């Protein structure tokens, strides 16, 4: 027993050394150490089945079983054979992550509004190391954009020497087109900013920075005033800033999660002319109906892992007056009347939608996917590129790809470090970013 504790102490000491040598923040290191210890325990001793909200050492029974999810309502029917990973079963790593998040998240339901906002900010802040010269090449704070960060991931040397491609005839060698990622965070529009929070930015930097052959070399992480949905003006200003800096719209990839998806869609449909739309758009676990009535009505505790019900209730109060103007879909999973009346129904970009079949906003995402139509003939590509859905009153996009997976948490691709299963999804997203004409 004594030798075991000595070994454990040495392992912990080595971990601390690695922590400071790589400039991880101490909270991030401690979180990852705890996560790996729990994962090891769950691999050695099967965790009991139960409610993970109550203890760190139980998991929901369904996480251990393959599941087939169908997407059905009055207006939409997608064959479940077309759902990506519809037979998906969670790995031990993913189960441990869900358990860890679910346990701590439910404690938030006992807090008041201000405490919820502060704790959500603190918890997401420690998931990844902070942005510094240890993990990026250059960082510029843009004061005129509310302190947005314009990041260069790596020295240009790597791009020009590692992104060589040949044409289809193998006769000409050129570099990939260099791209900029336009990042819009969600967080319910209630907490955090790029500099103090930015777990989405930190997550992407950790994943993208080592990929020397990738075409994304810069990230504009957009900060904004958290004043209900007037923040769309800040998003528009940031996008115009890129265009004015001579970045071509077809060299820009937009990416948002949660409420950030709503902001991106409102920007593209209402504020930006079609000829200025970006090359591609990535929407992760989007919130498309700001009414929240249907979300709260069909709330399931087993899907409440990252976002507490109290947080959604808070959002419903804040956005109540704006829901009719800024929602993309309504409670019937149809396109918002304001968009239809003004013929705001087309996005001239390739679109990737990613969401979980078991998260707090699954209904929003199922309804939104049912309204997307691809190509000149408005033929819907369905989930994972096939299937049939309602073709009336939808959104037309240039190309469509949907990744829909089981048992994952809200905005799950950003948790790639904590699960190889999730890292596989992030790899698909990163490959989508890298698409070239």
Tab-separated table of C-alpha atoms in Angstrom:
chain	number	residue	atom	x	y	z
A	1	UNK	CA	0.000	0.000	0.000
A	2	UNK	CA	2.829	2.358	0.865
A	3	UNK	CA	4.490	1.804	-2.521
A	4	UNK	CA	1.176	2.603	-4.226
A	5	UNK	CA	0.979	6.009	-2.523
A	6	UNK	CA	4.614	6.720	-3.378
A	7	UNK	CA	3.912	5.867	-7.015
A	8	UNK	CA	0.768	8.041	-6.958
A	9	UNK	CA	2.714	10.957	-5.465
A	10	UNK	CA	5.452	10.652	-8.104
A	11	UNK	CA	2.855	10.530	-10.861
A	12	UNK	CA	1.162	13.621	-9.458
A	13	UNK	CA	4.527	15.436	-9.234
A	14	UNK	CA	5.349	14.589	-12.846
A	15	UNK	CA	1.924	15.889	-13.849
A	16	UNK	CA	2.552	19.179	-12.055
A	17	UNK	CA	5.881	19.558	-13.858
A	18	UNK	CA	4.206	18.954	-17.213
A	19	UNK	CA	1.526	21.448	-16.227
A	20	UNK	CA	3.928	24.314	-15.760
A	21	UNK	CA	6.254	23.320	-18.594
A	22	UNK	CA	3.385	23.515	-21.059
A	23	UNK	CA	1.842	26.541	-19.344
A	24	UNK	CA	-1.499	24.937	-18.581
A	25	UNK	CA	-3.403	26.884	-15.989
A	26	UNK	CA	-3.463	25.117	-12.642
A	27	UNK	CA	-7.305	24.811	-12.595
A	28	UNK	CA	-7.227	23.200	-16.063
A	29	UNK	CA	-4.544	20.778	-14.953
A	30	UNK	CA	-6.470	19.809	-11.805
A	31	UNK	CA	-9.686	19.311	-13.797
A	32	UNK	CA	-7.930	17.059	-16.295
A	33	UNK	CA	-6.182	15.134	-13.548
A	34	UNK	CA	-9.549	14.518	-11.867
A	35	UNK	CA	-11.141	13.497	-15.154
A	36	UNK	CA	-8.372	11.009	-15.987
A	37	UNK	CA	-8.507	9.562	-12.462
A	38	UNK	CA	-12.269	9.042	-12.759
A	39	UNK	CA	-11.884	7.522	-16.223
A	40	UNK	CA	-9.250	5.095	-14.939
A	41	UNK	CA	-11.490	4.145	-12.033
A	42	UNK	CA	-14.436	3.532	-14.408
A	43	UNK	CA	-12.280	1.370	-16.676
A	44	UNK	CA	-11.053	-0.742	-13.774
A	45	UNK	CA	-14.359	-0.914	-11.874
A	46	UNK	CA	-17.588	-0.700	-13.818
A	47	UNK	CA	-19.648	2.251	-12.524
A	48	UNK	CA	-23.090	1.458	-11.125
A	49	UNK	CA	-26.143	2.390	-13.136
A	50	UNK	CA	-28.141	5.275	-11.716
A	51	UNK	CA	-28.587	9.038	-11.911
A	52	UNK	CA	-25.263	10.872	-12.542
A	53	UNK	CA	-26.780	14.062	-11.144
A	54	UNK	CA	-26.659	12.483	-7.687
A	55	UNK	CA	-23.116	11.109	-7.561
A	56	UNK	CA	-19.935	10.968	-9.626
A	57	UNK	CA	-19.937	7.167	-9.580
A	58	UNK	CA	-23.154	6.262	-11.394
A	59	UNK	CA	-24.188	6.516	-15.045
A	60	UNK	CA	-27.483	6.396	-16.900
A	61	UNK	CA	-28.246	2.834	-18.090
A	62	UNK	CA	-28.932	3.935	-21.681
A	63	UNK	CA	-25.340	5.199	-22.110
A	64	UNK	CA	-24.209	1.574	-22.193
A	65	UNK	CA	-26.688	0.555	-24.873
A	66	UNK	CA	-26.821	1.263	-28.607
A	67	UNK	CA	-29.707	3.561	-29.516
A	68	UNK	CA	-31.599	4.304	-32.707
A	69	UNK	CA	-33.102	7.775	-32.830
A	70	UNK	CA	-35.904	8.683	-35.205
A	71	UNK	CA	-36.817	12.238	-36.081
A	72	UNK	CA	-40.562	12.533	-36.502
A	73	UNK	CA	-43.226	15.212	-36.285
A	74	UNK	CA	-46.209	16.310	-38.355
A	75	UNK	CA	-44.037	18.058	-40.964
A	76	UNK	CA	-40.901	15.949	-41.018
A	77	UNK	CA	-39.812	12.347	-41.359
A	78	UNK	CA	-36.199	11.280	-41.756
A	79	UNK	CA	-35.216	7.638	-42.125
A	80	UNK	CA	-33.168	6.697	-39.048
A	81	UNK	CA	-30.735	4.775	-41.238
A	82	UNK	CA	-29.496	8.152	-42.449
A	83	UNK	CA	-28.604	9.429	-38.983
A	84	UNK	CA	-24.870	9.503	-38.340
A	85	UNK	CA	-23.866	6.955	-35.688
A	86	UNK	CA	-27.489	6.112	-34.971
A	87	UNK	CA	-26.285	2.851	-33.401
A	88	UNK	CA	-23.912	4.789	-31.198
A	89	UNK	CA	-22.812	3.623	-27.771
A	90	UNK	CA	-20.803	5.875	-25.480
A	91	UNK	CA	-17.209	5.050	-24.659
A	92	UNK	CA	-16.021	5.038	-21.047
A	93	UNK	CA	-14.335	8.410	-21.628
A	94	UNK	CA	-17.561	9.981	-22.943
A	95	UNK	CA	-19.601	8.453	-20.122
A	96	UNK	CA	-17.152	9.839	-17.554
A	97	UNK	CA	-17.296	13.303	-19.145
A	98	UNK	CA	-21.107	13.289	-19.159
A	99	UNK	CA	-21.154	12.123	-15.563
A	100	UNK	CA	-18.696	14.768	-14.381
A	101	UNK	CA	-20.585	17.583	-16.126
A	102	UNK	CA	-24.033	16.302	-15.153
A	103	UNK	CA	-23.130	16.037	-11.486
A	104	UNK	CA	-21.789	19.564	-11.169
A	105	UNK	CA	-24.339	21.138	-13.475
A	106	UNK	CA	-27.386	20.130	-11.443
A	107	UNK	CA	-25.973	22.014	-8.474
A	108	UNK	CA	-26.591	25.182	-10.502
A	109	UNK	CA	-30.340	24.689	-10.319
A	110	UNK	CA	-30.083	25.530	-6.620
A	111	UNK	CA	-28.537	28.956	-7.352
A	112	UNK	CA	-30.038	32.342	-8.158
A	113	UNK	CA	-29.698	33.992	-11.588
A	114	UNK	CA	-26.464	35.861	-10.840
A	115	UNK	CA	-24.818	32.821	-9.232
A	116	UNK	CA	-25.753	30.665	-12.222
A	117	UNK	CA	-24.125	33.108	-14.645
A	118	UNK	CA	-20.939	33.402	-12.572
A	119	UNK	CA	-20.567	29.667	-11.950
A	120	UNK	CA	-21.197	28.762	-15.603
A	121	UNK	CA	-18.474	31.244	-16.520
A	122	UNK	CA	-16.018	29.770	-14.000
A	123	UNK	CA	-16.694	26.143	-14.950
A	124	UNK	CA	-16.235	26.631	-18.699
A	125	UNK	CA	-13.151	28.776	-18.093
A	126	UNK	CA	-11.057	25.844	-16.829
A	127	UNK	CA	-11.748	23.337	-19.607
A	128	UNK	CA	-8.784	24.434	-21.744
A	129	UNK	CA	-5.522	26.351	-21.261
A	130	UNK	CA	-5.700	30.122	-21.772
A	131	UNK	CA	-4.600	31.752	-25.017
A	132	UNK	CA	-0.973	32.875	-24.793
A	133	UNK	CA	2.242	32.954	-26.808
A	134	UNK	CA	2.756	29.320	-25.755
A	135	UNK	CA	-0.044	28.072	-28.026
A	136	UNK	CA	-0.424	30.711	-30.769
A	137	UNK	CA	1.906	32.724	-33.007
A	138	UNK	CA	0.324	36.177	-32.704
A	139	UNK	CA	-2.584	37.737	-30.852
A	140	UNK	CA	-4.167	41.118	-31.553
A	141	UNK	CA	-6.886	42.706	-29.414
A	142	UNK	CA	-9.226	44.837	-31.527
A	143	UNK	CA	-10.608	47.565	-29.314
A	144	UNK	CA	-13.102	48.834	-31.884
A	145	UNK	CA	-14.729	45.364	-31.834
A	146	UNK	CA	-15.281	45.268	-28.066
A	147	UNK	CA	-11.931	43.609	-27.483
A	148	UNK	CA	-12.367	40.818	-30.033
A	149	UNK	CA	-9.251	38.700	-30.552
A	150	UNK	CA	-7.613	38.237	-33.949
A	151	UNK	CA	-5.331	35.239	-33.638
A	152	UNK	CA	-2.666	33.875	-35.971
A	153	UNK	CA	-2.265	30.208	-35.122
A	154	UNK	CA	1.234	29.559	-36.385
A	155	UNK	CA	4.173	31.053	-38.280
A	156	UNK	CA	3.337	31.552	-42.007
A	157	UNK	CA	6.364	29.377	-42.765
A	158	UNK	CA	4.352	26.283	-41.893
A	159	UNK	CA	1.429	27.180	-44.134
A	160	UNK	CA	3.555	27.766	-47.222
A	161	UNK	CA	5.620	24.629	-46.662
A	162	UNK	CA	3.015	22.150	-45.430
A	163	UNK	CA	-0.119	22.933	-47.479
A	164	UNK	CA	1.073	22.001	-50.950
A	165	UNK	CA	-1.620	20.454	-53.148
A	166	UNK	CA	-1.695	19.334	-56.760
A	167	UNK	CA	-4.455	19.864	-59.268
A	168	UNK	CA	-6.636	17.048	-60.580
A	169	UNK	CA	-4.209	16.382	-63.431
A	170	UNK	CA	-1.222	16.234	-61.041
A	171	UNK	CA	0.524	18.848	-63.170
A	172	UNK	CA	0.510	21.933	-60.970
A	173	UNK	CA	1.541	22.304	-57.331
A	174	UNK	CA	0.004	25.165	-55.333
A	175	UNK	CA	-0.839	26.006	-51.757
A	176	UNK	CA	-4.286	25.677	-50.281
A	177	UNK	CA	-6.323	28.843	-49.974
A	178	UNK	CA	-5.619	30.439	-46.634
A	179	UNK	CA	-8.797	30.840	-44.561
A	180	UNK	CA	-10.037	32.820	-41.577
A	181	UNK	CA	-12.369	31.341	-38.978
A	182	UNK	CA	-15.053	33.793	-37.821
A	183	UNK	CA	-16.023	32.480	-34.379
A	184	UNK	CA	-19.213	33.476	-32.542
A	185	UNK	CA	-19.647	32.017	-29.059
A	186	UNK	CA	-23.032	31.244	-27.505
A	187	UNK	CA	-23.202	31.004	-23.693
A	188	UNK	CA	-26.846	32.013	-23.898
A	189	UNK	CA	-25.708	35.594	-24.417
A	190	UNK	CA	-25.589	35.831	-20.642
A	191	UNK	CA	-21.985	35.461	-19.567
A	192	UNK	CA	-18.397	35.389	-20.663
A	193	UNK	CA	-16.366	37.155	-23.282
A	194	UNK	CA	-13.530	36.127	-25.532
A	195	UNK	CA	-10.751	37.227	-23.181
A	196	UNK	CA	-12.083	36.021	-19.840
A	197	UNK	CA	-14.053	32.953	-20.939
A	198	UNK	CA	-13.673	31.811	-24.508
A	199	UNK	CA	-13.612	28.057	-23.880
A	200	UNK	CA	-14.762	27.650	-27.491
A	201	UNK	CA	-11.750	29.641	-28.686
A	202	UNK	CA	-9.363	27.801	-26.367
A	203	UNK	CA	-10.730	24.454	-27.511
A	204	UNK	CA	-10.257	25.290	-31.201
A	205	UNK	CA	-6.750	26.646	-30.647
A	206	UNK	CA	-5.684	23.455	-28.871
A	207	UNK	CA	-7.102	21.337	-31.695
A	208	UNK	CA	-6.081	23.401	-34.728
A	209	UNK	CA	-2.678	24.752	-33.736
A	210	UNK	CA	-0.738	21.491	-34.327
A	211	UNK	CA	-2.428	20.843	-37.710
A	212	UNK	CA	0.252	22.249	-39.976
A	213	UNK	CA	-1.518	21.205	-43.191
A	214	UNK	CA	-4.780	22.948	-42.369
A	215	UNK	CA	-5.966	25.998	-44.298
A	216	UNK	CA	-7.342	27.836	-41.229
A	217	UNK	CA	-4.452	30.053	-40.181
A	218	UNK	CA	-6.316	32.859	-38.402
A	219	UNK	CA	-9.287	33.139	-36.048
A	220	UNK	CA	-11.359	36.242	-35.388
A	221	UNK	CA	-13.049	35.443	-32.057
A	222	UNK	CA	-15.868	37.965	-31.876
A	223	UNK	CA	-16.609	39.636	-28.583
A	224	UNK	CA	-19.847	41.513	-28.129
A	225	UNK	CA	-21.936	43.463	-25.686
A	226	UNK	CA	-24.232	41.101	-23.816
A	227	UNK	CA	-27.330	43.262	-24.203
A	228	UNK	CA	-30.078	40.947	-25.396
A	229	UNK	CA	-30.024	40.644	-29.195
A	230	UNK	CA	-28.671	44.090	-30.009
A	231	UNK	CA	-25.381	42.133	-30.076
A	232	UNK	CA	-26.159	41.249	-33.715
A	233	UNK	CA	-24.907	44.742	-34.571
A	234	UNK	CA	-21.555	43.860	-32.991
A	235	UNK	CA	-21.355	40.613	-35.008
A	236	UNK	CA	-22.113	42.535	-38.220
A	237	UNK	CA	-19.427	45.122	-37.433
A	238	UNK	CA	-16.859	42.363	-36.872
A	239	UNK	CA	-17.681	40.675	-40.188
A	240	UNK	CA	-17.470	43.975	-42.057
A	241	UNK	CA	-14.101	44.530	-40.363
A	242	UNK	CA	-12.749	41.369	-42.015
A	243	UNK	CA	-14.048	42.384	-45.428
A	244	UNK	CA	-12.553	45.856	-45.053
A	245	UNK	CA	-9.194	44.240	-44.223
A	246	UNK	CA	-9.327	42.686	-47.719
A	247	UNK	CA	-10.236	39.196	-46.601
A	248	UNK	CA	-12.518	37.742	-49.271
A	249	UNK	CA	-15.832	36.366	-48.071
A	250	UNK	CA	-15.132	33.066	-49.864
A	251	UNK	CA	-12.029	32.659	-47.692
A	252	UNK	CA	-14.051	32.975	-44.473
A	253	UNK	CA	-15.572	30.131	-42.448
A	254	UNK	CA	-18.246	31.096	-39.897
A	255	UNK	CA	-18.691	28.958	-36.807
A	256	UNK	CA	-21.084	29.314	-33.886
A	257	UNK	CA	-22.557	27.250	-31.096
A	258	UNK	CA	-25.773	27.468	-29.093
A	259	UNK	CA	-27.110	31.056	-29.268
A	260	UNK	CA	-24.183	31.898	-31.563
A	261	UNK	CA	-25.942	29.883	-34.301
A	262	UNK	CA	-28.985	32.127	-33.981
A	263	UNK	CA	-26.822	35.247	-34.229
A	264	UNK	CA	-25.039	33.932	-37.339
A	265	UNK	CA	-28.303	33.079	-39.110
A	266	UNK	CA	-29.859	36.458	-38.287
A	267	UNK	CA	-26.696	38.105	-39.593
A	268	UNK	CA	-26.693	36.190	-42.887
A	269	UNK	CA	-30.426	36.355	-43.551
A	270	UNK	CA	-31.068	39.965	-42.514
A	271	UNK	CA	-27.851	42.000	-42.421
A	272	UNK	CA	-25.428	40.690	-45.058
A	273	UNK	CA	-26.172	40.566	-48.814
A	274	UNK	CA	-25.952	37.117	-50.372
A	275	UNK	CA	-22.868	38.017	-52.420
A	276	UNK	CA	-20.977	38.603	-49.139
A	277	UNK	CA	-21.910	35.307	-47.495
A	278	UNK	CA	-18.929	33.223	-46.295
A	279	UNK	CA	-17.612	30.095	-47.985
A	280	UNK	CA	-19.021	27.833	-45.287
A	281	UNK	CA	-21.017	27.950	-42.050
A	282	UNK	CA	-20.788	25.542	-39.096
A	283	UNK	CA	-23.666	25.460	-36.608
A	284	UNK	CA	-23.197	23.439	-33.405
A	285	UNK	CA	-26.088	22.624	-31.046
A	286	UNK	CA	-27.965	25.708	-32.167
A	287	UNK	CA	-30.780	27.520	-30.404
A	288	UNK	CA	-33.201	28.433	-33.175
A	289	UNK	CA	-36.414	29.205	-31.238
A	290	UNK	CA	-36.070	31.941	-28.616
A	291	UNK	CA	-39.544	31.302	-27.280
A	292	UNK	CA	-38.236	28.224	-25.365
A	293	UNK	CA	-41.825	27.141	-24.656
A	294	UNK	CA	-41.485	23.826	-26.466
A	295	UNK	CA	-38.004	23.186	-25.057
A	296	UNK	CA	-39.243	23.628	-21.483
A	297	UNK	CA	-42.469	21.717	-22.101
A	298	UNK	CA	-40.633	18.583	-23.255
A	299	UNK	CA	-37.663	18.927	-20.888
A	300	UNK	CA	-36.017	15.624	-19.909
A	301	UNK	CA	-33.785	15.391	-16.871
A	302	UNK	CA	-31.634	12.679	-18.472
A	303	UNK	CA	-30.726	15.142	-21.255
A	304	UNK	CA	-29.939	17.946	-18.816
A	305	UNK	CA	-26.171	17.666	-18.522
A	306	UNK	CA	-24.545	20.938	-19.545
A	307	UNK	CA	-27.396	23.467	-19.447
A	308	UNK	CA	-29.503	23.574	-16.241
A	309	UNK	CA	-33.231	24.110	-16.623
A	310	UNK	CA	-32.933	27.220	-14.460
A	311	UNK	CA	-30.537	28.702	-17.050
A	312	UNK	CA	-33.000	28.090	-19.904
A	313	UNK	CA	-35.809	29.575	-17.834
A	314	UNK	CA	-33.647	32.659	-17.316
A	315	UNK	CA	-33.059	32.910	-21.075
A	316	UNK	CA	-36.782	32.604	-21.771
A	317	UNK	CA	-37.454	35.627	-19.560
A	318	UNK	CA	-34.676	37.725	-21.083
A	319	UNK	CA	-35.539	37.010	-24.732
A	320	UNK	CA	-39.319	36.974	-24.372
A	321	UNK	CA	-39.827	40.305	-26.163
A	322	UNK	CA	-37.312	39.510	-28.906
A	323	UNK	CA	-38.389	35.942	-29.688
A	324	UNK	CA	-40.768	36.807	-32.552
A	325	UNK	CA	-38.216	38.999	-34.304
A	326	UNK	CA	-35.117	36.858	-33.886
A	327	UNK	CA	-36.276	33.241	-33.778
A	328	UNK	CA	-35.444	31.205	-36.882
A	329	UNK	CA	-38.197	28.639	-36.322
A	330	UNK	CA	-41.484	28.741	-34.406
A	331	UNK	CA	-43.107	26.254	-32.027
A	332	UNK	CA	-44.452	24.264	-34.999
A	333	UNK	CA	-40.933	23.810	-36.402
A	334	UNK	CA	-41.777	26.085	-39.334
A	335	UNK	CA	-39.749	29.009	-40.574
A	336	UNK	CA	-40.414	32.251	-38.691
A	337	UNK	CA	-43.076	34.389	-40.398
A	338	UNK	CA	-40.778	37.429	-40.415
A	339	UNK	CA	-38.305	35.567	-42.605
A	340	UNK	CA	-40.955	34.192	-44.963
A	341	UNK	CA	-42.755	37.505	-45.421
A	342	UNK	CA	-39.537	39.273	-46.356
A	343	UNK	CA	-38.305	36.371	-48.511
A	344	UNK	CA	-35.221	35.933	-46.298
A	345	UNK	CA	-34.770	32.265	-47.072
A	346	UNK	CA	-31.389	31.739	-48.745
A	347	UNK	CA	-27.810	31.307	-47.506
A	348	UNK	CA	-25.168	31.166	-50.244
A	349	UNK	CA	-22.761	28.994	-48.224
A	350	UNK	CA	-21.958	25.380	-47.539
A	351	UNK	CA	-23.583	24.510	-44.206
A	352	UNK	CA	-22.695	21.905	-41.589
A	353	UNK	CA	-25.138	21.315	-38.718
A	354	UNK	CA	-23.954	19.338	-35.678
A	355	UNK	CA	-26.085	18.385	-32.698
A	356	UNK	CA	-26.856	15.616	-30.222
A	357	UNK	CA	-30.037	13.563	-30.229
A	358	UNK	CA	-29.942	13.704	-26.423
A	359	UNK	CA	-29.326	17.293	-25.396
A	360	UNK	CA	-31.349	20.176	-24.051
A	361	UNK	CA	-32.054	21.692	-27.504
A	362	UNK	CA	-32.534	18.554	-29.615
A	363	UNK	CA	-36.060	19.636	-30.615
A	364	UNK	CA	-34.745	22.955	-31.944
A	365	UNK	CA	-32.141	21.220	-34.071
A	366	UNK	CA	-34.496	18.565	-35.425
A	367	UNK	CA	-36.950	21.282	-36.474
A	368	UNK	CA	-34.231	23.411	-38.055
A	369	UNK	CA	-32.715	20.516	-40.022
A	370	UNK	CA	-36.167	19.738	-41.412
A	371	UNK	CA	-36.278	23.180	-43.039
A	372	UNK	CA	-32.883	23.119	-44.746
A	373	UNK	CA	-32.790	22.608	-48.490
A	374	UNK	CA	-29.804	22.073	-50.681
A	375	UNK	CA	-28.990	23.188	-54.205
A	376	UNK	CA	-30.878	24.804	-57.050
A	377	UNK	CA	-33.875	22.477	-56.900
A	378	UNK	CA	-34.442	22.915	-53.168
A	379	UNK	CA	-33.952	19.172	-52.687
A	380	UNK	CA	-33.346	18.508	-48.985
A	381	UNK	CA	-30.359	16.298	-48.316
A	382	UNK	CA	-31.720	15.194	-44.960
A	383	UNK	CA	-29.564	13.911	-42.145
A	384	UNK	CA	-26.081	12.867	-43.261
A	385	UNK	CA	-26.832	13.672	-46.874
A	386	UNK	CA	-30.030	11.760	-47.648
A	387	UNK	CA	-33.637	11.325	-46.612
A	388	UNK	CA	-36.837	13.212	-47.282
A	389	UNK	CA	-38.400	16.085	-45.372
A	390	UNK	CA	-41.015	18.772	-45.739
A	391	UNK	CA	-40.167	21.008	-48.707
A	392	UNK	CA	-42.451	23.951	-47.934
A	393	UNK	CA	-41.196	27.238	-46.560
A	394	UNK	CA	-37.627	26.220	-45.816
A	395	UNK	CA	-34.135	27.678	-45.970
A	396	UNK	CA	-32.070	27.150	-49.078
A	397	UNK	CA	-28.334	26.539	-48.620
A	398	UNK	CA	-25.571	25.908	-51.137
A	399	UNK	CA	-24.627	22.497	-49.748
A	400	UNK	CA	-25.752	20.668	-46.618
A	401	UNK	CA	-24.133	18.237	-44.219
A	402	UNK	CA	-25.612	17.141	-40.884
A	403	UNK	CA	-23.954	15.226	-38.064
A	404	UNK	CA	-26.415	13.964	-35.470
A	405	UNK	CA	-25.111	11.741	-32.657
A	406	UNK	CA	-26.565	10.061	-29.594
A	407	UNK	CA	-26.058	10.782	-25.881
A	408	UNK	CA	-23.682	13.704	-26.434
A	409	UNK	CA	-23.866	16.916	-24.419
A	410	UNK	CA	-24.738	20.391	-25.708
A	411	UNK	CA	-21.940	21.841	-27.888
A	412	UNK	CA	-20.076	18.553	-27.452
A	413	UNK	CA	-17.407	18.951	-30.198
A	414	UNK	CA	-15.698	21.596	-28.042
A	415	UNK	CA	-15.003	18.862	-25.448
A	416	UNK	CA	-12.730	16.943	-27.845
A	417	UNK	CA	-9.847	16.652	-25.354
A	418	UNK	CA	-11.967	14.619	-22.960
A	419	UNK	CA	-13.147	11.909	-25.362
A	420	UNK	CA	-11.679	10.266	-28.428
A	421	UNK	CA	-15.244	9.695	-29.584
A	422	UNK	CA	-15.889	13.442	-29.548
A	423	UNK	CA	-12.472	14.129	-31.091
A	424	UNK	CA	-13.591	12.090	-34.118
A	425	UNK	CA	-16.508	14.474	-34.590
A	426	UNK	CA	-14.259	17.516	-34.208
A	427	UNK	CA	-12.022	16.022	-36.901
A	428	UNK	CA	-15.009	15.905	-39.277
A	429	UNK	CA	-15.751	19.554	-38.475
A	430	UNK	CA	-12.148	20.563	-39.046
A	431	UNK	CA	-12.122	18.706	-42.376
A	432	UNK	CA	-15.255	20.621	-43.370
A	433	UNK	CA	-13.465	23.886	-42.566
A	434	UNK	CA	-10.622	22.806	-44.813
A	435	UNK	CA	-12.774	22.223	-47.919
A	436	UNK	CA	-11.383	23.854	-51.063
A	437	UNK	CA	-13.057	24.602	-54.400
